[in-house]
Amino acid sequence: MTTTNGNGRMFNLIMYLILAFASICVLVPVLWMVSTALKPMDEVMVSPPRWIPEHITFEAFTRIWKDYPFGTYFYNSIIIVLVSTGISLVFSALAGYGASRFQFRGKGTFLTFLLVTQMFPSIMLLIPFYKVLKTIGLVDTHWGLILVYISFSVPFCTWLMLGFFKGIPKELDEAATIDGCGRVRTFVQIILPLSLPGLAATAIYSFIVGWNEYMFAFILTTSENMKTLPIGIGQLNGFYKIVWNDLMAASILSSLPLIILFIFLQKYFISSLTAGAVKQ
């Protein structure tokens, strides 16, 4: 018994050390980013580097709003990502529910096709997307990027929702039908509330895909008032000079929507990670 307890304590110690090391690897770049954003320009390039600024200033945070069209970039990203995430949720929820409840010819082929679409490199799809959007006049528009981000999110989100809907007993649908509910009412009032963890995980995935996307936004937007946050932050990397504190301040502000999203959806997201772990 003593030997077993000793081995257990050693294993826990090793796991804690591994987790501590992993946490340091994740937190150090973030802390350095915050430190750089709070430094005045004359402290950014000092040697040796200083973790804690001698003179803390928020000039970089105010400068990116005054000297750059950061508000326009932020607005574009919010509109594009929220709309694409909402539409992706609707389509993926409907497709996942239909695939989990109905048997139809070509169902396996359809689901396989959705999975295969995720295997193509993004660079290979760039020219076809550009030509299609150019033909229908959606280059350099919000809706052009929204359609692109929807096409990226829906296939994988459909598979996510399919797994969650399969975990909800079909007997609930049958009971609702007996009580007089139609398919749509059953889906909206009974199935969707039970699948909130899946919707949260799907929303987080779709939001991150659109919020961090750079390549398509760079090619499909040409005017300054249509560019998104990743493009705007990339432009802070000047040809002759990089204003590091402005760059870090912009990066911190661009990460706030993701942090807020995780805070509000955290309880549902954690539930989605443990869904199905224990069978009733």
GROMACS .gro file of C-alpha atoms in nm:
model
  280
    1MET     CA    1   0.000   0.000   0.000
    2THR     CA    2   0.283   0.239   0.088
    3THR     CA    3   0.459   0.166  -0.239
    4THR     CA    4   0.138   0.227  -0.432
    5ASN     CA    5   0.081   0.560  -0.257
    6GLY     CA    6   0.442   0.658  -0.321
    7ASN     CA    7   0.410   0.579  -0.691
    8GLY     CA    8   0.087   0.777  -0.704
    9ARG     CA    9   0.248   1.082  -0.544
   10MET     CA   10   0.544   1.060  -0.782
   11PHE     CA   11   0.310   1.037  -1.081
   12ASN     CA   12   0.111   1.339  -0.960
   13LEU     CA   13   0.433   1.534  -0.906
   14ILE     CA   14   0.551   1.458  -1.258
   15MET     CA   15   0.213   1.557  -1.403
   16TYR     CA   16   0.214   1.885  -1.209
   17LEU     CA   17   0.564   1.963  -1.334
   18ILE     CA   18   0.459   1.893  -1.692
   19LEU     CA   19   0.151   2.113  -1.654
   20ALA     CA   20   0.358   2.389  -1.496
   21PHE     CA   21   0.608   2.377  -1.783
   22ALA     CA   22   0.328   2.383  -2.040
   23SER     CA   23   0.166   2.679  -1.861
   24ILE     CA   24   0.492   2.869  -1.865
   25CYS     CA   25   0.534   2.806  -2.238
   26VAL     CA   26   0.185   2.945  -2.298
   27LEU     CA   27   0.191   3.237  -2.055
   28VAL     CA   28   0.541   3.378  -2.117
   29PRO     CA   29   0.466   3.507  -2.471
   30VAL     CA   30   0.137   3.656  -2.349
   31LEU     CA   31   0.303   3.830  -2.053
   32TRP     CA   32   0.581   3.961  -2.279
   33MET     CA   33   0.316   4.095  -2.520
   34VAL     CA   34   0.140   4.278  -2.236
   35SER     CA   35   0.473   4.410  -2.105
   36THR     CA   36   0.574   4.543  -2.447
   37ALA     CA   37   0.235   4.709  -2.500
   38LEU     CA   38   0.273   4.899  -2.171
   39LYS     CA   39   0.626   5.024  -2.244
   40PRO     CA   40   0.711   5.365  -2.389
   41MET     CA   41   0.900   5.357  -2.717
   42ASP     CA   42   1.242   5.421  -2.560
   43GLU     CA   43   1.212   5.110  -2.340
   44VAL     CA   44   1.105   4.867  -2.612
   45MET     CA   45   1.451   4.809  -2.760
   46VAL     CA   46   1.667   4.839  -2.447
   47SER     CA   47   1.927   4.572  -2.373
   48PRO     CA   48   1.895   4.365  -2.164
   49PRO     CA   49   1.516   4.350  -2.203
   50ARG     CA   50   1.298   4.450  -1.909
   51TRP     CA   51   1.003   4.240  -1.809
   52ILE     CA   52   0.849   4.518  -1.599
   53PRO     CA   53   0.843   4.865  -1.759
   54GLU     CA   54   0.996   5.146  -1.557
   55HIS     CA   55   0.732   5.386  -1.686
   56ILE     CA   56   0.398   5.216  -1.758
   57THR     CA   57   0.201   5.394  -2.028
   58PHE     CA   58  -0.116   5.329  -2.227
   59GLU     CA   59  -0.011   5.546  -2.519
   60ALA     CA   60   0.009   5.248  -2.753
   61PHE     CA   61  -0.356   5.157  -2.684
   62THR     CA   62  -0.477   5.509  -2.757
   63ARG     CA   63  -0.242   5.554  -3.054
   64ILE     CA   64  -0.377   5.255  -3.248
   65TRP     CA   65  -0.726   5.410  -3.234
   66LYS     CA   66  -0.609   5.759  -3.329
   67ASP     CA   67  -0.329   5.698  -3.581
   68TYR     CA   68  -0.463   5.384  -3.751
   69PRO     CA   69  -0.809   5.285  -3.882
   70PHE     CA   70  -0.824   5.018  -3.612
   71GLY     CA   71  -1.191   5.082  -3.543
   72THR     CA   72  -1.276   5.006  -3.906
   73TYR     CA   73  -1.078   4.681  -3.896
   74PHE     CA   74  -1.245   4.582  -3.570
   75TYR     CA   75  -1.593   4.659  -3.703
   76ASN     CA   76  -1.534   4.460  -4.023
   77SER     CA   77  -1.410   4.155  -3.832
   78ILE     CA   78  -1.699   4.165  -3.584
   79ILE     CA   79  -1.966   4.191  -3.854
   80ILE     CA   80  -1.813   3.927  -4.083
   81VAL     CA   81  -1.738   3.675  -3.810
   82LEU     CA   82  -2.067   3.711  -3.621
   83VAL     CA   83  -2.278   3.675  -3.935
   84SER     CA   84  -2.075   3.381  -4.068
   85THR     CA   85  -2.082   3.210  -3.727
   86GLY     CA   86  -2.458   3.252  -3.694
   87ILE     CA   87  -2.529   3.118  -4.042
   88SER     CA   88  -2.285   2.830  -3.991
   89LEU     CA   89  -2.463   2.735  -3.667
   90VAL     CA   90  -2.801   2.727  -3.840
   91PHE     CA   91  -2.688   2.518  -4.136
   92SER     CA   92  -2.468   2.280  -3.937
   93ALA     CA   93  -2.740   2.223  -3.674
   94LEU     CA   94  -3.001   2.145  -3.938
   95ALA     CA   95  -2.766   1.921  -4.135
   96GLY     CA   96  -2.641   1.742  -3.824
   97TYR     CA   97  -2.994   1.684  -3.695
   98GLY     CA   98  -3.114   1.555  -4.031
   99ALA     CA   99  -2.819   1.319  -4.067
  100SER     CA  100  -2.867   1.186  -3.713
  101ARG     CA  101  -3.242   1.125  -3.739
  102PHE     CA  102  -3.315   1.031  -4.102
  103GLN     CA  103  -3.197   0.759  -4.335
  104PHE     CA  104  -3.171   0.865  -4.698
  105ARG     CA  105  -2.989   0.754  -5.009
  106GLY     CA  106  -2.637   0.895  -5.029
  107LYS     CA  107  -2.617   0.983  -4.660
  108GLY     CA  108  -2.276   0.821  -4.616
  109THR     CA  109  -2.148   0.984  -4.935
  110PHE     CA  110  -2.276   1.322  -4.821
  111LEU     CA  111  -2.104   1.300  -4.483
  112THR     CA  112  -1.784   1.172  -4.642
  113PHE     CA  113  -1.789   1.460  -4.889
  114LEU     CA  114  -1.817   1.709  -4.602
  115LEU     CA  115  -1.516   1.549  -4.438
  116VAL     CA  116  -1.313   1.541  -4.760
  117THR     CA  117  -1.364   1.914  -4.814
  118GLN     CA  118  -1.159   1.976  -4.500
  119MET     CA  119  -0.858   1.795  -4.651
  120PHE     CA  120  -0.791   2.046  -4.930
  121PRO     CA  121  -0.515   2.301  -4.861
  122SER     CA  122  -0.655   2.651  -4.835
  123ILE     CA  123  -0.412   2.788  -5.091
  124MET     CA  124  -0.556   2.552  -5.352
  125LEU     CA  125  -0.904   2.701  -5.302
  126LEU     CA  126  -0.792   3.063  -5.318
  127ILE     CA  127  -0.808   3.112  -5.696
  128PRO     CA  128  -1.144   2.931  -5.743
  129PHE     CA  129  -1.299   3.135  -5.462
  130TYR     CA  130  -1.162   3.458  -5.607
  131LYS     CA  131  -1.293   3.383  -5.957
  132VAL     CA  132  -1.639   3.287  -5.829
  133LEU     CA  133  -1.669   3.593  -5.606
  134LYS     CA  134  -1.534   3.816  -5.885
  135THR     CA  135  -1.800   3.680  -6.122
  136ILE     CA  136  -2.088   3.753  -5.883
  137GLY     CA  137  -1.942   4.088  -5.773
  138LEU     CA  138  -1.862   4.002  -5.412
  139VAL     CA  139  -1.488   4.072  -5.407
  140ASP     CA  140  -1.402   4.342  -5.153
  141THR     CA  141  -1.736   4.304  -4.973
  142HIS     CA  142  -1.845   4.172  -4.636
  143TRP     CA  143  -2.065   3.907  -4.792
  144GLY     CA  144  -1.777   3.770  -4.998
  145LEU     CA  145  -1.574   3.689  -4.686
  146ILE     CA  146  -1.887   3.571  -4.504
  147LEU     CA  147  -1.955   3.312  -4.775
  148VAL     CA  148  -1.592   3.197  -4.766
  149TYR     CA  149  -1.592   3.155  -4.388
  150ILE     CA  150  -1.925   2.971  -4.398
  151SER     CA  151  -1.781   2.725  -4.650
  152PHE     CA  152  -1.487   2.665  -4.415
  153SER     CA  153  -1.697   2.615  -4.102
  154VAL     CA  154  -2.011   2.429  -4.206
  155PRO     CA  155  -1.855   2.090  -4.300
  156PHE     CA  156  -1.665   2.043  -3.973
  157CYS     CA  157  -1.942   2.200  -3.765
  158THR     CA  158  -2.192   1.958  -3.921
  159TRP     CA  159  -1.982   1.664  -3.802
  160LEU     CA  160  -1.958   1.821  -3.457
  161MET     CA  161  -2.332   1.865  -3.431
  162LEU     CA  162  -2.394   1.518  -3.572
  163GLY     CA  163  -2.204   1.367  -3.280
  164PHE     CA  164  -2.402   1.568  -3.025
  165PHE     CA  165  -2.739   1.490  -3.182
  166LYS     CA  166  -2.655   1.119  -3.187
  167GLY     CA  167  -2.605   1.142  -2.810
  168ILE     CA  168  -2.963   1.265  -2.763
  169PRO     CA  169  -3.206   0.969  -2.749
  170LYS     CA  170  -3.445   0.939  -3.042
  171GLU     CA  171  -3.715   0.848  -2.791
  172LEU     CA  172  -3.744   1.219  -2.712
  173ASP     CA  173  -3.843   1.287  -3.074
  174GLU     CA  174  -4.095   1.004  -3.063
  175ALA     CA  175  -4.244   1.128  -2.736
  176ALA     CA  176  -4.275   1.480  -2.877
  177THR     CA  177  -4.446   1.344  -3.189
  178ILE     CA  178  -4.697   1.156  -2.975
  179ASP     CA  179  -4.769   1.480  -2.788
  180GLY     CA  180  -4.848   1.650  -3.119
  181CYS     CA  181  -4.522   1.832  -3.193
  182GLY     CA  182  -4.409   1.860  -3.552
  183ARG     CA  183  -4.052   1.806  -3.664
  184VAL     CA  184  -3.963   2.175  -3.654
  185ARG     CA  185  -4.115   2.232  -3.311
  186THR     CA  186  -3.947   1.922  -3.174
  187PHE     CA  187  -3.612   2.037  -3.308
  188VAL     CA  188  -3.642   2.395  -3.180
  189GLN     CA  189  -3.806   2.340  -2.840
  190ILE     CA  190  -3.668   2.003  -2.732
  191ILE     CA  191  -3.353   1.902  -2.918
  192LEU     CA  192  -3.175   2.237  -2.948
  193PRO     CA  193  -3.187   2.319  -2.571
  194LEU     CA  194  -3.034   1.978  -2.500
  195SER     CA  195  -2.757   2.040  -2.753
  196LEU     CA  196  -2.635   2.371  -2.608
  197PRO     CA  197  -2.287   2.227  -2.530
  198GLY     CA  198  -2.253   2.124  -2.894
  199LEU     CA  199  -2.374   2.463  -3.016
  200ALA     CA  200  -2.122   2.634  -2.786
  201ALA     CA  201  -1.832   2.422  -2.915
  202THR     CA  202  -1.944   2.480  -3.273
  203ALA     CA  203  -1.977   2.855  -3.220
  204ILE     CA  204  -1.630   2.878  -3.067
  205TYR     CA  205  -1.474   2.683  -3.353
  206SER     CA  206  -1.651   2.886  -3.622
  207PHE     CA  207  -1.568   3.216  -3.450
  208ILE     CA  208  -1.199   3.131  -3.420
  209VAL     CA  209  -1.180   3.019  -3.784
  210GLY     CA  210  -1.314   3.352  -3.907
  211TRP     CA  211  -1.148   3.577  -3.650
  212ASN     CA  212  -0.793   3.453  -3.716
  213GLU     CA  213  -0.819   3.399  -4.092
  214TYR     CA  214  -0.562   3.604  -4.286
  215MET     CA  215  -0.495   3.473  -4.636
  216PHE     CA  216  -0.843   3.497  -4.789
  217ALA     CA  217  -0.911   3.831  -4.620
  218PHE     CA  218  -0.583   3.965  -4.761
  219ILE     CA  219  -0.664   3.858  -5.118
  220LEU     CA  220  -1.039   3.921  -5.126
  221THR     CA  221  -1.029   4.272  -4.977
  222THR     CA  222  -0.859   4.558  -5.158
  223SER     CA  223  -0.996   4.880  -5.008
  224GLU     CA  224  -0.885   5.006  -4.669
  225ASN     CA  225  -1.240   5.024  -4.530
  226MET     CA  226  -1.301   4.652  -4.595
  227LYS     CA  227  -0.993   4.503  -4.431
  228THR     CA  228  -1.022   4.286  -4.121
  229LEU     CA  229  -0.822   4.284  -3.799
  230PRO     CA  230  -0.556   4.027  -3.905
  231ILE     CA  231  -0.483   4.237  -4.214
  232GLY     CA  232  -0.471   4.560  -4.015
  233ILE     CA  233  -0.237   4.413  -3.754
  234GLY     CA  234  -0.015   4.275  -4.029
  235GLN     CA  235   0.014   4.623  -4.178
  236LEU     CA  236   0.164   4.750  -3.850
  237ASN     CA  237   0.471   4.549  -3.946
  238GLY     CA  238   0.636   4.832  -4.139
  239PHE     CA  239   0.893   4.795  -4.415
  240TYR     CA  240   1.161   5.004  -4.243
  241LYS     CA  241   1.036   5.018  -3.887
  242ILE     CA  242   0.818   4.809  -3.655
  243VAL     CA  243   0.642   4.990  -3.373
  244TRP     CA  244   0.640   4.695  -3.137
  245ASN     CA  245   0.431   4.847  -2.859
  246ASP     CA  246   0.157   4.945  -3.106
  247LEU     CA  247   0.170   4.598  -3.259
  248MET     CA  248   0.138   4.429  -2.920
  249ALA     CA  249  -0.142   4.661  -2.809
  250ALA     CA  250  -0.338   4.582  -3.125
  251SER     CA  251  -0.281   4.209  -3.070
  252ILE     CA  252  -0.411   4.231  -2.712
  253LEU     CA  253  -0.726   4.417  -2.816
  254SER     CA  254  -0.789   4.173  -3.100
  255SER     CA  255  -0.779   3.881  -2.855
  256LEU     CA  256  -1.042   4.032  -2.623
  257PRO     CA  257  -1.348   3.910  -2.822
  258LEU     CA  258  -1.216   3.552  -2.807
  259ILE     CA  259  -1.158   3.582  -2.433
  260ILE     CA  260  -1.508   3.720  -2.380
  261LEU     CA  261  -1.657   3.443  -2.594
  262PHE     CA  262  -1.480   3.175  -2.390
  263ILE     CA  263  -1.593   3.336  -2.064
  264PHE     CA  264  -1.961   3.335  -2.163
  265LEU     CA  265  -1.959   2.990  -2.327
  266GLN     CA  266  -1.717   2.823  -2.086
  267LYS     CA  267  -1.973   2.621  -1.892
  268TYR     CA  268  -2.131   2.488  -2.212
  269PHE     CA  269  -1.792   2.420  -2.368
  270ILE     CA  270  -1.674   2.221  -2.065
  271SER     CA  271  -2.000   2.023  -2.076
  272SER     CA  272  -1.931   1.939  -2.439
  273LEU     CA  273  -1.591   1.797  -2.350
  274THR     CA  274  -1.741   1.554  -2.100
  275ALA     CA  275  -2.063   1.474  -2.290
  276GLY     CA  276  -2.108   1.101  -2.325
  277ALA     CA  277  -1.835   1.015  -2.075
  278VAL     CA  278  -2.088   0.839  -1.851
  279LYS     CA  279  -2.386   0.650  -1.986
  280GLN     CA  280  -2.707   0.664  -1.790
   0.00000   0.00000   0.00000
